[in-house]
């Protein structure tokens, strides 16, 4: 026994001694001309003479750290999409740190530079987001959402209303089941006048978008409310390489102007101070017979300060306002009878909205190499929307026009701590944080109106105070270079207060409740070109405060339990393939109620699906992408002949070819396909599918770029939004339930010219 104890002590001493005789490599990866950190760059490393490859990702300061390296010579390969790959050799000495600083030069975009690491807890299609942004020209705010594989949108209220969203077998309406942020600031509006989760991205100028972080399912520990089908986080540029002025014009009296100007660009050693302003103006009469008069104006200013790669401060101010008229959804029978054309209107609709934001972020590297992030944001928001979904069903004399409106202030804070440590010799990433969001909503109302302004009566009117406090913690442990595990938990606490201004006896009611959301994921790199992942966890979406207080807290925070099993495979350096099977069990579905123009909670649902994706560099300057999604969405506990989820997509596909020539000409040809889907619970009414193709051409010479875009290239007759609604026209004796639709754009050609300097 003493001998065994002695042997054990000798083994432990030897092990710790071996760990002591290791070294490390640290460094930075920056853009050569600007000195800005290339966040998300990949540093792969291998010991000389070994085929064993590992990798790390550069942090928000452009830094990387590789600890616990055995003594020897190592080769580092640094890559970032759109930059020339670099290879560096360095020597690791015992108890010493080798410092390497890399400057990357822009080059031809190569899919070979996209790397997949087993240590990444986000090994999924979000790896490809940078590729898609660079390959797909962004023409308008709607195209920003279309960057997300499998996501479809529909506009059905004059251009100014937030888009209807479809993803993973969900009709998300305007944001009930997808979490959207811009620079970490929430876009979703809780307890909104038009519907829970309402998300209007029109305050975001497309050309300012730098990257999009997205994921499907409820697995991201940082994402709380509305993260069931997935999330998308849009990040705007921290600085400008060049000034940009653009003007575009097209059919239907459409004009758009843009200016992005650097006001400050000072760099001294590793310190920088940068400020730019961007402004956009958009005007269009639209392709409807009733002029839309869609008018939108955006302004944004962003200041970024970085100090010696140790701290960074960013402040963003933005404001936008828009107003419009709309034709709404029209009944199929009115078109079939010749009462109106496909582009006609039964009732005039319209609205106006504005949002002003202040967003401040501060990040700092601590003495222990941990990173802290702090963010404060506030928004002022106004909204008014007049709609008529049922025409003369309820009021045969004045019509059924409703107006939804509100004013709100949003205040929020998010804090986060990240630290790469070691458990023995195993890399371990710690992520922890929390925050709050407070919505002060005033005069939120639903009224019966005529001429969009004259109020005949109120159906609802009140004030809402809603608060969300949250905490989260997550750990990612890399057991081997081929296998890692991530596990964490998120806690959200909500407090709802509603004051009913129409019922003095009702006065104020308040309800509080919390929800715990555990999440876990596994990543396994079977070969250097093949990675498998398994994810599971809970997400949730909150209910409207008015629903919560009326039901005395019942179904406040219905959960969603999901799981994804997928693989990423690179059969060739220039081909990336992705496949995933998934399931999502939702405690409560949101469904659209046509006669009220709102979304209301329904029963439990179950969705299963398959996502397929491919990215390829066919030739040196020719790229292709393809996404195919199939989903089976069903209501639980209902008979098989009546368990369909209205408007939930079942088959969708998007894809295209992009060419980027060496003589300044570039372009893309893209399609999007949505299959037929049930418009009601019994599948007896069908929302027809469509296939639409778009084309973009750009020619750049010196600092000038001329662009030509064509939406719906083949002039397909298609319906952008469709609902099964009961309505009555003015002279009809009885109501009729059938498809009501908004026609999709006919062929729409737009040209533009831009100058960079």
mmCIF file with all atom_site columns, C-alpha atoms in Angstrom, residues 2-173:
data_model
loop_
_atom_site.group_PDB
_atom_site.id
_atom_site.type_symbol
_atom_site.label_atom_id
_atom_site.label_alt_id
_atom_site.label_comp_id
_atom_site.label_asym_id
_atom_site.label_entity_id
_atom_site.label_seq_id
_atom_site.pdbx_PDB_ins_code
_atom_site.Cartn_x
_atom_site.Cartn_y
_atom_site.Cartn_z
_atom_site.occupancy
_atom_site.B_iso_or_equiv
_atom_site.pdbx_formal_charge
_atom_site.auth_seq_id
_atom_site.auth_comp_id
_atom_site.auth_asym_id
_atom_site.auth_atom_id
_atom_site.pdbx_PDB_model_num
ATOM 1   C CA . UNK A 1 2   ? 2.736   2.552  0.802   1.00 0.00 ? 2   UNK A CA 1
ATOM 2   C CA . UNK A 1 3   ? 4.401   1.693  -2.535  1.00 0.00 ? 3   UNK A CA 1
ATOM 3   C CA . UNK A 1 4   ? 1.155   2.350  -4.395  1.00 0.00 ? 4   UNK A CA 1
ATOM 4   C CA . UNK A 1 5   ? 0.749   5.651  -2.578  1.00 0.00 ? 5   UNK A CA 1
ATOM 5   C CA . UNK A 1 6   ? 4.332   6.599  -3.470  1.00 0.00 ? 6   UNK A CA 1
ATOM 6   C CA . UNK A 1 7   ? 3.725   5.739  -7.109  1.00 0.00 ? 7   UNK A CA 1
ATOM 7   C CA . UNK A 1 8   ? 0.550   7.849  -7.141  1.00 0.00 ? 8   UNK A CA 1
ATOM 8   C CA . UNK A 1 9   ? 2.391   10.823 -5.621  1.00 0.00 ? 9   UNK A CA 1
ATOM 9   C CA . UNK A 1 10  ? 5.199   10.454 -8.167  1.00 0.00 ? 10  UNK A CA 1
ATOM 10  C CA . UNK A 1 11  ? 2.635   10.335 -10.991 1.00 0.00 ? 11  UNK A CA 1
ATOM 11  C CA . UNK A 1 12  ? 0.886   13.493 -9.798  1.00 0.00 ? 12  UNK A CA 1
ATOM 12  C CA . UNK A 1 13  ? 4.178   15.342 -9.305  1.00 0.00 ? 13  UNK A CA 1
ATOM 13  C CA . UNK A 1 14  ? 5.288   14.305 -12.782 1.00 0.00 ? 14  UNK A CA 1
ATOM 14  C CA . UNK A 1 15  ? 1.960   15.418 -14.267 1.00 0.00 ? 15  UNK A CA 1
ATOM 15  C CA . UNK A 1 16  ? 2.088   18.839 -12.656 1.00 0.00 ? 16  UNK A CA 1
ATOM 16  C CA . UNK A 1 17  ? 5.749   19.187 -13.580 1.00 0.00 ? 17  UNK A CA 1
ATOM 17  C CA . UNK A 1 18  ? 4.877   18.375 -17.166 1.00 0.00 ? 18  UNK A CA 1
ATOM 18  C CA . UNK A 1 19  ? 2.183   21.024 -17.083 1.00 0.00 ? 19  UNK A CA 1
ATOM 19  C CA . UNK A 1 20  ? 4.682   23.490 -15.727 1.00 0.00 ? 20  UNK A CA 1
ATOM 20  C CA . UNK A 1 21  ? 6.978   22.935 -18.728 1.00 0.00 ? 21  UNK A CA 1
ATOM 21  C CA . UNK A 1 22  ? 4.594   24.398 -21.243 1.00 0.00 ? 22  UNK A CA 1
ATOM 22  C CA . UNK A 1 23  ? 4.382   27.681 -23.083 1.00 0.00 ? 23  UNK A CA 1
ATOM 23  C CA . UNK A 1 24  ? 1.803   29.884 -24.727 1.00 0.00 ? 24  UNK A CA 1
ATOM 24  C CA . UNK A 1 25  ? 1.162   31.989 -27.805 1.00 0.00 ? 25  UNK A CA 1
ATOM 25  C CA . UNK A 1 26  ? -0.736  35.272 -27.726 1.00 0.00 ? 26  UNK A CA 1
ATOM 26  C CA . UNK A 1 27  ? -1.323  37.863 -30.385 1.00 0.00 ? 27  UNK A CA 1
ATOM 27  C CA . UNK A 1 28  ? -3.621  40.132 -32.344 1.00 0.00 ? 28  UNK A CA 1
ATOM 28  C CA . UNK A 1 29  ? -5.235  39.991 -35.782 1.00 0.00 ? 29  UNK A CA 1
ATOM 29  C CA . UNK A 1 30  ? -5.954  43.348 -37.404 1.00 0.00 ? 30  UNK A CA 1
ATOM 30  C CA . UNK A 1 31  ? -6.820  44.852 -40.755 1.00 0.00 ? 31  UNK A CA 1
ATOM 31  C CA . UNK A 1 32  ? -3.603  46.108 -42.367 1.00 0.00 ? 32  UNK A CA 1
ATOM 32  C CA . UNK A 1 33  ? -4.715  49.533 -43.592 1.00 0.00 ? 33  UNK A CA 1
ATOM 33  C CA . UNK A 1 34  ? -7.005  50.589 -40.731 1.00 0.00 ? 34  UNK A CA 1
ATOM 34  C CA . UNK A 1 35  ? -5.564  48.731 -37.754 1.00 0.00 ? 35  UNK A CA 1
ATOM 35  C CA . UNK A 1 36  ? -9.069  47.653 -36.748 1.00 0.00 ? 36  UNK A CA 1
ATOM 36  C CA . UNK A 1 37  ? -9.413  44.211 -35.089 1.00 0.00 ? 37  UNK A CA 1
ATOM 37  C CA . UNK A 1 38  ? -10.766 41.459 -37.329 1.00 0.00 ? 38  UNK A CA 1
ATOM 38  C CA . UNK A 1 39  ? -13.259 40.044 -34.851 1.00 0.00 ? 39  UNK A CA 1
ATOM 39  C CA . UNK A 1 40  ? -14.044 36.388 -35.527 1.00 0.00 ? 40  UNK A CA 1
ATOM 40  C CA . UNK A 1 41  ? -10.824 35.593 -37.399 1.00 0.00 ? 41  UNK A CA 1
ATOM 41  C CA . UNK A 1 42  ? -9.694  32.002 -36.999 1.00 0.00 ? 42  UNK A CA 1
ATOM 42  C CA . UNK A 1 43  ? -6.209  31.001 -35.820 1.00 0.00 ? 43  UNK A CA 1
ATOM 43  C CA . UNK A 1 44  ? -5.473  27.327 -36.475 1.00 0.00 ? 44  UNK A CA 1
ATOM 44  C CA . UNK A 1 45  ? -2.301  25.832 -35.050 1.00 0.00 ? 45  UNK A CA 1
ATOM 45  C CA . UNK A 1 46  ? -0.411  22.538 -35.215 1.00 0.00 ? 46  UNK A CA 1
ATOM 46  C CA . UNK A 1 47  ? 2.908   21.304 -33.898 1.00 0.00 ? 47  UNK A CA 1
ATOM 47  C CA . UNK A 1 48  ? 5.581   20.748 -36.533 1.00 0.00 ? 48  UNK A CA 1
ATOM 48  C CA . UNK A 1 49  ? 5.515   17.125 -37.677 1.00 0.00 ? 49  UNK A CA 1
ATOM 49  C CA . UNK A 1 50  ? 1.993   16.512 -36.371 1.00 0.00 ? 50  UNK A CA 1
ATOM 50  C CA . UNK A 1 51  ? -1.264  16.356 -38.343 1.00 0.00 ? 51  UNK A CA 1
ATOM 51  C CA . UNK A 1 52  ? -3.189  17.317 -35.201 1.00 0.00 ? 52  UNK A CA 1
ATOM 52  C CA . UNK A 1 53  ? -4.858  20.721 -35.796 1.00 0.00 ? 53  UNK A CA 1
ATOM 53  C CA . UNK A 1 54  ? -6.604  22.910 -33.249 1.00 0.00 ? 54  UNK A CA 1
ATOM 54  C CA . UNK A 1 55  ? -7.934  26.434 -33.438 1.00 0.00 ? 55  UNK A CA 1
ATOM 55  C CA . UNK A 1 56  ? -9.160  29.509 -31.586 1.00 0.00 ? 56  UNK A CA 1
ATOM 56  C CA . UNK A 1 57  ? -11.301 32.494 -32.552 1.00 0.00 ? 57  UNK A CA 1
ATOM 57  C CA . UNK A 1 58  ? -10.171 36.108 -32.214 1.00 0.00 ? 58  UNK A CA 1
ATOM 58  C CA . UNK A 1 59  ? -12.092 38.140 -29.593 1.00 0.00 ? 59  UNK A CA 1
ATOM 59  C CA . UNK A 1 60  ? -13.696 41.588 -29.754 1.00 0.00 ? 60  UNK A CA 1
ATOM 60  C CA . UNK A 1 61  ? -10.295 43.284 -29.392 1.00 0.00 ? 61  UNK A CA 1
ATOM 61  C CA . UNK A 1 62  ? -8.713  41.210 -32.126 1.00 0.00 ? 62  UNK A CA 1
ATOM 62  C CA . UNK A 1 63  ? -6.790  39.171 -29.561 1.00 0.00 ? 63  UNK A CA 1
ATOM 63  C CA . UNK A 1 64  ? -6.183  35.457 -29.240 1.00 0.00 ? 64  UNK A CA 1
ATOM 64  C CA . UNK A 1 65  ? -4.509  33.315 -26.583 1.00 0.00 ? 65  UNK A CA 1
ATOM 65  C CA . UNK A 1 66  ? -3.329  29.698 -26.803 1.00 0.00 ? 66  UNK A CA 1
ATOM 66  C CA . UNK A 1 67  ? -2.292  28.229 -23.456 1.00 0.00 ? 67  UNK A CA 1
ATOM 67  C CA . UNK A 1 68  ? -0.769  24.948 -22.238 1.00 0.00 ? 68  UNK A CA 1
ATOM 68  C CA . UNK A 1 69  ? 1.267   24.239 -25.384 1.00 0.00 ? 69  UNK A CA 1
ATOM 69  C CA . UNK A 1 70  ? 3.962   21.583 -25.349 1.00 0.00 ? 70  UNK A CA 1
ATOM 70  C CA . UNK A 1 71  ? 7.472   22.742 -26.143 1.00 0.00 ? 71  UNK A CA 1
ATOM 71  C CA . UNK A 1 72  ? 8.250   22.833 -29.862 1.00 0.00 ? 72  UNK A CA 1
ATOM 72  C CA . UNK A 1 73  ? 7.746   24.637 -33.146 1.00 0.00 ? 73  UNK A CA 1
ATOM 73  C CA . UNK A 1 74  ? 4.208   25.481 -34.240 1.00 0.00 ? 74  UNK A CA 1
ATOM 74  C CA . UNK A 1 75  ? 2.625   26.573 -37.506 1.00 0.00 ? 75  UNK A CA 1
ATOM 75  C CA . UNK A 1 76  ? -0.220  29.079 -37.276 1.00 0.00 ? 76  UNK A CA 1
ATOM 76  C CA . UNK A 1 77  ? -2.671  29.634 -40.129 1.00 0.00 ? 77  UNK A CA 1
ATOM 77  C CA . UNK A 1 78  ? -4.742  32.813 -39.824 1.00 0.00 ? 78  UNK A CA 1
ATOM 78  C CA . UNK A 1 79  ? -7.862  33.198 -41.983 1.00 0.00 ? 79  UNK A CA 1
ATOM 79  C CA . UNK A 1 80  ? -10.785 35.570 -42.321 1.00 0.00 ? 80  UNK A CA 1
ATOM 80  C CA . UNK A 1 81  ? -13.319 35.594 -45.116 1.00 0.00 ? 81  UNK A CA 1
ATOM 81  C CA . UNK A 1 82  ? -12.407 38.215 -47.732 1.00 0.00 ? 82  UNK A CA 1
ATOM 82  C CA . UNK A 1 83  ? -8.742  38.469 -46.637 1.00 0.00 ? 83  UNK A CA 1
ATOM 83  C CA . UNK A 1 84  ? -5.561  36.720 -47.802 1.00 0.00 ? 84  UNK A CA 1
ATOM 84  C CA . UNK A 1 85  ? -4.717  33.767 -45.590 1.00 0.00 ? 85  UNK A CA 1
ATOM 85  C CA . UNK A 1 86  ? -1.422  33.948 -43.655 1.00 0.00 ? 86  UNK A CA 1
ATOM 86  C CA . UNK A 1 87  ? 0.859   31.220 -42.326 1.00 0.00 ? 87  UNK A CA 1
ATOM 87  C CA . UNK A 1 88  ? 3.399   31.882 -39.545 1.00 0.00 ? 88  UNK A CA 1
ATOM 88  C CA . UNK A 1 89  ? 5.863   29.624 -37.733 1.00 0.00 ? 89  UNK A CA 1
ATOM 89  C CA . UNK A 1 90  ? 6.887   30.256 -34.131 1.00 0.00 ? 90  UNK A CA 1
ATOM 90  C CA . UNK A 1 91  ? 8.778   28.499 -31.352 1.00 0.00 ? 91  UNK A CA 1
ATOM 91  C CA . UNK A 1 92  ? 7.182   27.718 -27.956 1.00 0.00 ? 92  UNK A CA 1
ATOM 92  C CA . UNK A 1 93  ? 9.660   27.701 -25.051 1.00 0.00 ? 93  UNK A CA 1
ATOM 93  C CA . UNK A 1 94  ? 9.025   26.455 -21.507 1.00 0.00 ? 94  UNK A CA 1
ATOM 94  C CA . UNK A 1 95  ? 7.225   28.936 -19.250 1.00 0.00 ? 95  UNK A CA 1
ATOM 95  C CA . UNK A 1 96  ? 7.409   31.636 -21.922 1.00 0.00 ? 96  UNK A CA 1
ATOM 96  C CA . UNK A 1 97  ? 4.877   33.435 -24.079 1.00 0.00 ? 97  UNK A CA 1
ATOM 97  C CA . UNK A 1 98  ? 5.392   33.941 -27.784 1.00 0.00 ? 98  UNK A CA 1
ATOM 98  C CA . UNK A 1 99  ? 3.740   37.126 -29.085 1.00 0.00 ? 99  UNK A CA 1
ATOM 99  C CA . UNK A 1 100 ? 2.554   37.380 -32.696 1.00 0.00 ? 100 UNK A CA 1
ATOM 100 C CA . UNK A 1 101 ? 0.800   40.337 -34.311 1.00 0.00 ? 101 UNK A CA 1
ATOM 101 C CA . UNK A 1 102 ? -0.800  39.756 -37.695 1.00 0.00 ? 102 UNK A CA 1
ATOM 102 C CA . UNK A 1 103 ? -1.925  42.337 -40.261 1.00 0.00 ? 103 UNK A CA 1
ATOM 103 C CA . UNK A 1 104 ? -4.417  40.999 -42.797 1.00 0.00 ? 104 UNK A CA 1
ATOM 104 C CA . UNK A 1 105 ? -4.721  42.316 -46.347 1.00 0.00 ? 105 UNK A CA 1
ATOM 105 C CA . UNK A 1 106 ? -8.069  42.221 -48.228 1.00 0.00 ? 106 UNK A CA 1
ATOM 106 C CA . UNK A 1 107 ? -8.152  39.656 -51.007 1.00 0.00 ? 107 UNK A CA 1
ATOM 107 C CA . UNK A 1 108 ? -10.422 37.471 -53.087 1.00 0.00 ? 108 UNK A CA 1
ATOM 108 C CA . UNK A 1 109 ? -13.134 35.825 -51.045 1.00 0.00 ? 109 UNK A CA 1
ATOM 109 C CA . UNK A 1 110 ? -12.412 32.120 -50.638 1.00 0.00 ? 110 UNK A CA 1
ATOM 110 C CA . UNK A 1 111 ? -14.748 29.589 -49.038 1.00 0.00 ? 111 UNK A CA 1
ATOM 111 C CA . UNK A 1 112 ? -11.594 27.704 -48.089 1.00 0.00 ? 112 UNK A CA 1
ATOM 112 C CA . UNK A 1 113 ? -11.095 30.388 -45.433 1.00 0.00 ? 113 UNK A CA 1
ATOM 113 C CA . UNK A 1 114 ? -14.287 29.317 -43.635 1.00 0.00 ? 114 UNK A CA 1
ATOM 114 C CA . UNK A 1 115 ? -13.217 27.012 -40.810 1.00 0.00 ? 115 UNK A CA 1
ATOM 115 C CA . UNK A 1 116 ? -15.276 24.917 -38.436 1.00 0.00 ? 116 UNK A CA 1
ATOM 116 C CA . UNK A 1 117 ? -13.888 24.254 -34.972 1.00 0.00 ? 117 UNK A CA 1
ATOM 117 C CA . UNK A 1 118 ? -15.000 21.597 -32.506 1.00 0.00 ? 118 UNK A CA 1
ATOM 118 C CA . UNK A 1 119 ? -14.402 24.074 -29.680 1.00 0.00 ? 119 UNK A CA 1
ATOM 119 C CA . UNK A 1 120 ? -17.123 26.386 -30.990 1.00 0.00 ? 120 UNK A CA 1
ATOM 120 C CA . UNK A 1 121 ? -20.456 26.123 -29.211 1.00 0.00 ? 121 UNK A CA 1
ATOM 121 C CA . UNK A 1 122 ? -22.122 27.779 -32.213 1.00 0.00 ? 122 UNK A CA 1
ATOM 122 C CA . UNK A 1 123 ? -21.128 25.299 -34.937 1.00 0.00 ? 123 UNK A CA 1
ATOM 123 C CA . UNK A 1 124 ? -24.037 25.807 -37.289 1.00 0.00 ? 124 UNK A CA 1
ATOM 124 C CA . UNK A 1 125 ? -25.204 27.888 -40.225 1.00 0.00 ? 125 UNK A CA 1
ATOM 125 C CA . UNK A 1 126 ? -24.187 31.090 -38.462 1.00 0.00 ? 126 UNK A CA 1
ATOM 126 C CA . UNK A 1 127 ? -20.656 30.149 -39.558 1.00 0.00 ? 127 UNK A CA 1
ATOM 127 C CA . UNK A 1 128 ? -21.733 31.092 -43.069 1.00 0.00 ? 128 UNK A CA 1
ATOM 128 C CA . UNK A 1 129 ? -23.338 34.443 -42.284 1.00 0.00 ? 129 UNK A CA 1
ATOM 129 C CA . UNK A 1 130 ? -20.270 36.475 -43.285 1.00 0.00 ? 130 UNK A CA 1
ATOM 130 C CA . UNK A 1 131 ? -20.185 34.614 -46.601 1.00 0.00 ? 131 UNK A CA 1
ATOM 131 C CA . UNK A 1 132 ? -23.827 35.356 -47.341 1.00 0.00 ? 132 UNK A CA 1
ATOM 132 C CA . UNK A 1 133 ? -23.529 39.050 -46.517 1.00 0.00 ? 133 UNK A CA 1
ATOM 133 C CA . UNK A 1 134 ? -20.659 39.510 -48.939 1.00 0.00 ? 134 UNK A CA 1
ATOM 134 C CA . UNK A 1 135 ? -22.302 37.458 -51.691 1.00 0.00 ? 135 UNK A CA 1
ATOM 135 C CA . UNK A 1 136 ? -25.821 38.872 -51.534 1.00 0.00 ? 136 UNK A CA 1
ATOM 136 C CA . UNK A 1 137 ? -26.303 42.560 -52.329 1.00 0.00 ? 137 UNK A CA 1
ATOM 137 C CA . UNK A 1 138 ? -28.594 44.281 -49.815 1.00 0.00 ? 138 UNK A CA 1
ATOM 138 C CA . UNK A 1 139 ? -31.042 46.628 -51.518 1.00 0.00 ? 139 UNK A CA 1
ATOM 139 C CA . UNK A 1 140 ? -33.469 47.522 -48.751 1.00 0.00 ? 140 UNK A CA 1
ATOM 140 C CA . UNK A 1 141 ? -34.448 46.863 -45.157 1.00 0.00 ? 141 UNK A CA 1
ATOM 141 C CA . UNK A 1 142 ? -36.426 43.767 -46.121 1.00 0.00 ? 142 UNK A CA 1
ATOM 142 C CA . UNK A 1 143 ? -33.335 42.149 -47.664 1.00 0.00 ? 143 UNK A CA 1
ATOM 143 C CA . UNK A 1 144 ? -31.584 42.306 -44.290 1.00 0.00 ? 144 UNK A CA 1
ATOM 144 C CA . UNK A 1 145 ? -33.958 39.691 -42.894 1.00 0.00 ? 145 UNK A CA 1
ATOM 145 C CA . UNK A 1 146 ? -33.661 37.579 -46.049 1.00 0.00 ? 146 UNK A CA 1
ATOM 146 C CA . UNK A 1 147 ? -29.993 36.975 -45.227 1.00 0.00 ? 147 UNK A CA 1
ATOM 147 C CA . UNK A 1 148 ? -31.125 34.348 -42.725 1.00 0.00 ? 148 UNK A CA 1
ATOM 148 C CA . UNK A 1 149 ? -31.318 30.889 -44.366 1.00 0.00 ? 149 UNK A CA 1
ATOM 149 C CA . UNK A 1 150 ? -34.891 29.601 -44.440 1.00 0.00 ? 150 UNK A CA 1
ATOM 150 C CA . UNK A 1 151 ? -36.467 32.919 -43.390 1.00 0.00 ? 151 UNK A CA 1
ATOM 151 C CA . UNK A 1 152 ? -39.220 34.452 -45.523 1.00 0.00 ? 152 UNK A CA 1
ATOM 152 C CA . UNK A 1 153 ? -40.963 37.803 -45.152 1.00 0.00 ? 153 UNK A CA 1
ATOM 153 C CA . UNK A 1 154 ? -44.165 39.369 -46.455 1.00 0.00 ? 154 UNK A CA 1
ATOM 154 C CA . UNK A 1 155 ? -45.208 43.012 -46.569 1.00 0.00 ? 155 UNK A CA 1
ATOM 155 C CA . UNK A 1 156 ? -48.940 43.662 -46.589 1.00 0.00 ? 156 UNK A CA 1
ATOM 156 C CA . UNK A 1 157 ? -49.624 47.192 -45.366 1.00 0.00 ? 157 UNK A CA 1
ATOM 157 C CA . UNK A 1 158 ? -48.099 49.863 -47.563 1.00 0.00 ? 158 UNK A CA 1
ATOM 158 C CA . UNK A 1 159 ? -44.403 49.275 -46.949 1.00 0.00 ? 159 UNK A CA 1
ATOM 159 C CA . UNK A 1 160 ? -44.129 50.999 -43.583 1.00 0.00 ? 160 UNK A CA 1
ATOM 160 C CA . UNK A 1 161 ? -45.523 48.226 -41.417 1.00 0.00 ? 161 UNK A CA 1
ATOM 161 C CA . UNK A 1 162 ? -43.124 45.624 -40.035 1.00 0.00 ? 162 UNK A CA 1
ATOM 162 C CA . UNK A 1 163 ? -42.823 42.560 -42.242 1.00 0.00 ? 163 UNK A CA 1
ATOM 163 C CA . UNK A 1 164 ? -44.625 39.299 -41.559 1.00 0.00 ? 164 UNK A CA 1
ATOM 164 C CA . UNK A 1 165 ? -41.973 36.632 -40.863 1.00 0.00 ? 165 UNK A CA 1
ATOM 165 C CA . UNK A 1 166 ? -41.911 32.890 -41.601 1.00 0.00 ? 166 UNK A CA 1
ATOM 166 C CA . UNK A 1 167 ? -39.266 30.534 -40.200 1.00 0.00 ? 167 UNK A CA 1
ATOM 167 C CA . UNK A 1 168 ? -39.069 26.859 -39.216 1.00 0.00 ? 168 UNK A CA 1
ATOM 168 C CA . UNK A 1 169 ? -42.742 26.137 -39.727 1.00 0.00 ? 169 UNK A CA 1
ATOM 169 C CA . UNK A 1 170 ? -43.835 29.312 -37.912 1.00 0.00 ? 170 UNK A CA 1
ATOM 170 C CA . UNK A 1 171 ? -45.998 32.127 -39.104 1.00 0.00 ? 171 UNK A CA 1
ATOM 171 C CA . UNK A 1 172 ? -44.179 34.446 -36.720 1.00 0.00 ? 172 UNK A CA 1
ATOM 172 C CA . UNK A 1 173 ? -46.472 37.326 -37.649 1.00 0.00 ? 173 UNK A CA 1
#
